Coordinates of C-alpha atoms and ligand atoms in Angstrom, one line a residue:
M1 CA 144.0 151.7 85.7
T2 CA 140.6 150.1 86.1
T3 CA 138.0 151.6 88.4
V4 CA 135.9 149.2 90.3
P5 CA 132.3 150.5 90.8
P6 CA 130.9 151.0 94.4
P7 CA 129.8 147.8 96.2
A8 CA 126.3 146.5 95.4
A9 CA 123.3 147.2 97.6
P10 CA 122.5 144.7 100.5
A11 CA 120.2 141.8 99.8
P12 CA 116.5 142.7 100.0
D13 CA 114.5 141.7 103.1
P14 CA 111.9 138.9 102.9
I15 CA 108.3 140.2 102.8
S16 CA 106.8 136.9 104.1
P17 CA 107.0 136.5 107.9
V18 CA 107.0 132.7 107.6
Q19 CA 109.8 132.7 105.0
A20 CA 111.7 135.2 107.2
A21 CA 111.3 132.9 110.2
A22 CA 112.3 129.8 108.3
L23 CA 115.4 131.6 106.9
R24 CA 116.4 132.6 110.5
D25 CA 115.8 129.1 111.9
G26 CA 117.4 127.3 108.9
V27 CA 114.3 125.2 108.2
L28 CA 111.9 124.9 105.3
P29 CA 109.0 127.4 105.3
P30 CA 105.5 126.1 105.4
V31 CA 103.0 126.1 102.5
E32 CA 101.8 129.7 102.1
E33 CA 98.9 131.1 100.1
I34 CA 100.4 134.3 98.6
R35 CA 97.3 135.4 96.6
P36 CA 93.8 133.8 96.5
G37 CA 94.4 130.5 94.7
I38 CA 98.2 130.9 94.5
W39 CA 100.5 129.0 96.9
T40 CA 104.2 128.4 97.4
I41 CA 105.5 125.0 98.5
A42 CA 109.2 124.7 99.4
V43 CA 110.5 121.5 97.9
P44 CA 113.8 120.4 99.5
F45 CA 116.8 119.3 97.4
R46 CA 117.9 116.6 100.0
S47 CA 116.0 115.4 103.0
G48 CA 116.8 117.2 106.2
T49 CA 118.1 120.4 104.6
A50 CA 116.6 123.8 104.2
D51 CA 117.9 124.0 100.6
A52 CA 114.8 124.1 98.6
T53 CA 113.1 125.1 95.3
L54 CA 110.1 127.3 95.7
A55 CA 107.3 125.7 93.7
Y56 CA 104.4 127.9 92.9
V57 CA 100.9 126.4 92.5
V58 CA 98.4 128.4 90.6
E59 CA 94.7 127.5 90.5
G60 CA 92.7 128.4 87.3
T61 CA 89.1 129.4 87.4
D62 CA 88.3 125.9 86.1
G63 CA 89.9 124.4 89.2
V64 CA 92.9 123.0 87.3
L65 CA 96.3 123.5 89.0
T66 CA 99.4 124.8 87.2
V67 CA 102.8 124.2 89.0
I68 CA 105.7 126.5 88.2
D69 CA 109.0 124.7 88.9
P70 CA 107.9 121.5 90.8
G71 CA 111.4 120.9 92.2
W72 CA 113.9 118.0 92.3
A73 CA 112.7 114.4 91.8
S74 CA 115.1 112.9 94.3
D75 CA 114.8 112.1 97.9
D76 CA 111.7 113.4 99.6
G77 CA 111.0 116.3 97.2
P78 CA 108.0 114.8 95.5
E79 CA 106.5 113.6 98.8
V80 CA 106.9 117.2 100.2
L81 CA 105.1 118.5 97.1
R82 CA 102.3 115.9 97.5
A83 CA 102.0 116.8 101.2
G84 CA 101.9 120.5 100.3
L85 CA 99.0 119.9 97.8
R86 CA 97.2 117.9 100.5
D87 CA 97.6 120.9 102.9
I88 CA 95.6 123.0 100.4
G89 CA 93.0 120.3 99.9
R90 CA 94.3 119.2 96.5
S91 CA 96.4 116.4 94.9
V92 CA 98.8 115.7 92.1
D93 CA 95.8 114.5 90.0
D94 CA 94.5 118.1 89.9
I95 CA 97.7 119.3 88.1
G96 CA 97.0 120.0 84.4
L97 CA 100.2 122.0 83.6
V98 CA 103.8 122.0 84.8
V99 CA 105.7 125.0 83.6
V100 CA 109.4 125.3 84.2
T101 CA 111.6 128.4 84.3
H102 CA 114.6 126.4 83.1
L103 CA 116.0 122.9 82.6
H104 CA 117.9 122.4 85.8
A105 CA 117.0 119.3 87.9
D106 CA 116.0 121.4 90.9
H107 CA 113.2 123.0 88.8
L108 CA 112.3 120.5 86.1
G109 CA 113.2 117.3 88.0
A110 CA 109.7 116.3 89.2
A111 CA 107.9 117.2 86.0
A112 CA 108.0 113.8 84.4
A113 CA 106.6 112.0 87.5
I114 CA 103.8 114.5 87.7
R115 CA 103.0 114.0 84.0
R116 CA 102.9 110.2 84.6
A117 CA 100.7 110.6 87.6
S118 CA 98.2 113.1 86.4
G119 CA 98.6 113.4 82.6
A120 CA 99.7 117.1 83.1
R121 CA 101.3 118.8 80.2
V122 CA 104.9 120.0 80.6
A123 CA 105.8 123.4 79.2
M124 CA 109.2 125.1 78.7
H125 CA 111.1 127.3 76.3
R126 CA 112.3 125.6 73.0
L127 CA 115.9 126.3 73.7
E128 CA 115.7 124.3 76.9
V129 CA 114.4 121.3 75.0
E130 CA 117.2 121.6 72.5
A131 CA 119.8 121.9 75.3
L132 CA 118.5 118.8 77.0
R133 CA 118.6 116.9 73.7
R134 CA 122.2 118.1 73.1
E135 CA 123.3 117.6 76.7
H136 CA 125.7 114.7 76.1
D137 CA 127.2 116.2 72.9
D138 CA 127.7 119.6 74.6
A139 CA 129.5 118.0 77.5
V140 CA 131.9 116.1 75.2
A141 CA 132.5 119.3 73.2
N142 CA 133.4 121.1 76.5
D143 CA 136.5 118.9 76.8
A144 CA 138.2 120.8 74.0
D145 CA 137.6 124.1 75.8
I146 CA 138.8 122.7 79.1
A147 CA 142.0 121.6 77.5
T148 CA 142.9 125.2 76.6
W149 CA 142.1 126.8 80.0
G150 CA 145.4 126.0 81.8
V151 CA 143.7 124.2 84.7
P152 CA 146.4 122.7 87.0
D153 CA 146.9 119.0 86.5
D154 CA 145.5 118.0 89.9
L155 CA 142.2 119.9 89.2
R156 CA 141.6 119.1 85.6
A157 CA 140.0 115.7 86.1
G158 CA 137.4 117.2 88.4
V159 CA 136.6 119.9 85.9
V160 CA 136.2 117.3 83.1
A161 CA 134.0 115.2 85.4
A162 CA 131.8 118.2 86.3
W163 CA 131.7 120.1 83.0
G164 CA 133.1 117.9 80.2
S165 CA 132.7 114.4 78.9
G166 CA 132.8 113.0 82.4
R167 CA 129.6 114.7 83.3
R168 CA 126.7 112.5 84.1
I169 CA 123.6 113.2 82.1
G170 CA 120.9 114.7 84.3
L171 CA 120.4 118.4 84.2
G172 CA 116.8 117.4 84.6
R173 CA 116.0 114.9 81.9
T174 CA 114.3 111.9 83.2
E175 CA 112.4 110.7 80.1
E176 CA 111.1 111.6 76.6
P177 CA 109.2 113.6 75.6
L178 CA 110.8 116.5 77.3
A179 CA 108.0 119.0 76.7
D180 CA 104.4 118.9 75.5
L181 CA 104.1 122.7 75.1
L182 CA 106.8 125.1 73.9
V183 CA 106.7 128.5 75.4
E184 CA 108.1 131.6 73.6
D185 CA 108.6 135.2 74.8
G186 CA 105.3 136.9 75.3
D187 CA 103.1 133.8 75.3
L188 CA 100.2 133.7 77.7
L189 CA 100.1 130.4 79.6
P190 CA 97.0 128.4 79.3
V191 CA 95.8 128.9 82.9
A192 CA 92.0 129.7 83.0
G193 CA 91.2 133.1 84.3
R194 CA 94.8 134.1 85.0
G195 CA 97.1 136.4 83.1
L196 CA 100.5 134.6 83.3
R197 CA 102.8 135.8 80.6
A198 CA 106.2 134.4 79.7
L199 CA 109.2 136.6 79.5
W200 CA 112.3 135.1 77.9
T201 CA 115.3 135.9 80.1
P202 CA 118.3 134.1 78.7
G203 CA 121.6 134.1 80.7
H204 CA 121.4 131.5 83.6
T205 CA 120.4 129.1 80.8
A206 CA 119.6 129.9 77.1
G207 CA 115.9 129.3 77.4
H208 CA 115.3 130.7 80.9
L209 CA 111.8 132.1 81.4
C210 CA 110.3 134.4 83.9
F211 CA 106.5 134.7 84.3
V212 CA 104.6 138.0 84.8
D213 CA 101.2 138.0 86.5
V214 CA 100.2 141.7 86.4
K215 CA 96.7 141.0 87.7
D216 CA 98.0 139.4 90.9
G217 CA 101.0 141.6 91.1
L218 CA 103.6 138.8 90.9
L219 CA 106.8 138.3 89.0
F220 CA 108.1 134.7 89.0
T221 CA 111.9 134.9 88.4
G222 CA 113.2 131.3 88.6
D223 CA 117.0 131.5 89.0
H224 CA 117.3 134.7 86.9
V225 CA 116.9 137.0 89.9
L226 CA 117.3 135.6 93.5
P227 CA 117.4 137.8 96.6
R228 CA 120.9 136.9 97.9
I229 CA 122.6 134.5 95.4
N230 CA 124.3 135.8 92.3
S231 CA 123.0 133.4 89.7
G232 CA 125.5 131.4 87.6
I233 CA 125.7 132.3 83.9
G234 CA 125.7 130.0 80.9
L235 CA 124.7 126.8 82.7
G236 CA 122.3 125.5 80.1
G237 CA 124.5 124.1 77.4
R238 CA 126.6 125.6 74.6
T239 CA 125.2 128.5 72.6
G240 CA 126.4 130.8 69.9
A241 CA 125.7 133.9 72.1
N242 CA 127.6 135.2 75.1
P243 CA 125.4 134.2 78.0
L244 CA 126.7 137.1 80.1
G245 CA 125.7 139.7 77.5
Q246 CA 122.3 138.0 77.3
Y247 CA 122.0 137.9 81.1
L248 CA 122.6 141.7 81.5
D249 CA 120.0 142.4 78.8
S250 CA 117.6 140.1 80.5
L251 CA 118.1 141.8 83.8
V252 CA 117.3 145.2 82.3
R253 CA 114.1 143.7 80.9
L254 CA 112.8 143.3 84.4
E255 CA 113.1 147.0 85.2
G256 CA 109.5 147.6 83.9
Y257 CA 108.1 145.4 86.6
G258 CA 109.3 147.2 89.7
D259 CA 105.8 147.3 91.3
L260 CA 105.4 143.5 91.3
E261 CA 106.2 141.2 94.2
V262 CA 109.2 139.0 93.3
C263 CA 108.7 135.2 93.5
P264 CA 112.1 133.6 93.0
G265 CA 113.0 129.9 92.5
H266 CA 114.9 129.8 95.8
E267 CA 115.2 131.6 99.1
Y268 CA 112.3 134.1 99.7
R269 CA 109.9 136.6 98.1
F270 CA 110.9 140.2 98.1
R271 CA 109.9 143.6 96.7
D272 CA 111.6 146.0 94.4
V273 CA 113.2 144.0 91.6
V274 CA 114.7 147.1 90.1
T275 CA 117.1 147.6 93.1
R276 CA 118.0 144.0 93.0
V277 CA 118.6 144.0 89.3
R278 CA 120.8 147.1 89.6
A279 CA 122.8 145.3 92.4
L280 CA 123.3 142.3 90.1
V281 CA 124.4 144.4 87.2
R282 CA 126.8 146.2 89.5
H283 CA 128.2 142.9 90.6
R284 CA 128.9 141.9 87.0
E285 CA 130.5 145.3 86.3
E286 CA 132.8 144.8 89.2
R287 CA 133.7 141.4 87.9
T288 CA 134.3 142.8 84.4
C289 CA 136.7 145.4 86.0
H290 CA 138.6 142.7 87.8
V291 CA 139.0 140.7 84.6
A292 CA 140.1 143.8 82.7
G293 CA 142.6 144.5 85.5
A294 CA 144.0 141.0 85.3
L295 CA 144.4 141.3 81.5
D296 CA 146.2 144.7 82.0
D297 CA 148.6 143.2 84.6
L298 CA 149.4 139.8 83.1
S299 CA 151.3 139.1 79.9
S300 CA 149.6 136.5 77.7
P301 CA 147.8 134.7 80.6
T302 CA 145.8 131.5 80.5
L303 CA 142.2 131.7 81.4
F304 CA 143.0 130.0 84.7
E305 CA 145.6 132.7 85.4
V306 CA 143.0 135.5 84.6
A307 CA 140.4 133.8 86.8
S308 CA 142.9 133.5 89.7
R309 CA 142.9 137.3 89.9
V310 CA 139.1 137.6 90.2
P311 CA 137.9 137.8 93.8
F312 CA 135.3 135.0 93.6
S313 CA 133.6 134.4 96.9
G314 CA 135.7 131.7 98.7
G315 CA 138.5 132.3 96.2
I316 CA 139.4 130.2 93.2
D317 CA 142.0 128.3 95.4
S318 CA 139.2 126.7 97.3
M319 CA 137.3 125.6 94.1
S320 CA 137.2 122.4 92.2
G321 CA 134.9 120.5 90.0
F322 CA 131.7 122.3 89.0
L323 CA 132.4 125.5 90.9
L324 CA 135.8 125.9 89.3
A325 CA 134.3 125.1 85.9
S326 CA 131.6 127.7 86.4
A327 CA 134.2 130.3 87.6
L328 CA 136.3 129.7 84.5
T329 CA 133.5 129.8 82.0
Q330 CA 132.2 133.0 83.6
T331 CA 135.7 134.5 83.4
A332 CA 135.7 133.6 79.7
F333 CA 132.3 135.4 79.2
H334 CA 133.7 138.5 80.8
V335 CA 136.9 138.4 78.6
D336 CA 134.7 137.9 75.5
L337 CA 132.4 140.8 76.5
L338 CA 135.5 143.0 76.8
G339 CA 136.5 141.9 73.3
R340 CA 139.9 140.8 74.6
G341 CA 139.8 137.1 73.9
D342 CA 143.0 137.3 71.8
E343 CA 144.9 138.4 74.9
V344 CA 144.3 135.0 76.6
R345 CA 146.8 132.3 75.7
P346 CA 145.3 128.8 75.1
A347 CA 147.3 126.4 77.3
Ligands
ZN401 ZN1 117.7 126.5 90.8

C-alpha cells in the first residue's frame, strides 16, 4: 500500500498590484520598476494573448543594461521588448549583456536579434550550449525510446513529431554562435555595481540557471520555480543523469534564499520561495507514490500503462504530442528514481 502525502499548499499570492490586476483581467502587466534600476517587461508568446515571459532589465552603474530572458523572437515579442525599453527611456542599443536561465525559445529566442542589433554578449550555462548543438541528434535518438513506451498507434506519430525525429529544430537556436559567455554555478555576472550570482539548478533543463541578487533582495528563478505552474522536467535534451533527481536537489538549494523576492520567468512575483519549493517537492512525492502504486498493481506494464494510472492534470486520455511525451518521460524519471525500471516492459 502506498501512502499519498497530503495535498500541496495553495499557490502564493502576487506581491505586485499591477501583476495581480493583469492576472485577474487576463492581460499583460505593464512595465514595472521593481528596484531602482531593475524593471520587468512582460514579453508575449503570441500577439493578443496574456501568455508571456517576464524579461528582467538590470541597469549597471555604468549605465549598460543586462536583460535576463529576453523572451520569444516570434510575433510581436521583440517589439513589446523595444517598447518597454522606450518606456524606461532606453533602447536595445543600451543592452550589453543578455543572460538566459535556459535554452527554451520563450527565454532565449530574442537573444540573437538583440546581439545583432546592439553587439550585446549572450550568456548561458555550458550544458545549454551543448544541448542546443545536439538538439537534432537527441531528437533522433528519442525515437528508440518512444518505440518502447507502448504508445497507442493513433498517438505515436504525434509523440514522434513532438519529441522524436519529427521534431522541428528550434528550442531557441536561431544562429551561431550560441553563447559568447559561459556561466557556471557561483559565477558573478559582469554587471557593474550589481551582485548577480548564478546558481546552477538543473531539472527543467540540464543547464538551467537561477540568479541571486542578495543586495537587491531578488531571486530570479526562470522556469525552475513558478508560482502556479509545476515545471516540466528533463526538457533540455538527453543527459546521463535523472533530471527528476536533479530537479529535487535543485529545489532544495533554493531553501537558503527564503527572504528574497521571487522573480520567475512567467506569471508573477511572489514571496517565500521555501513554501513554494516544499509544495513542488510534495507534488513530486505524490506523483512518485502514484507511479509506485501503478507498479504495485500492474503486472509487467508498459510505460504508457504506468502513466495511465498517474492523475496528470487533464488526464493522460486528453493528451497527445508534446504533452503526452512529457507525461511519459516524467513517468520514466519517477520509475527510475524508484529503482524499478526492470518492472516496466518495453513494448
Ligand atoms: Zn518558459
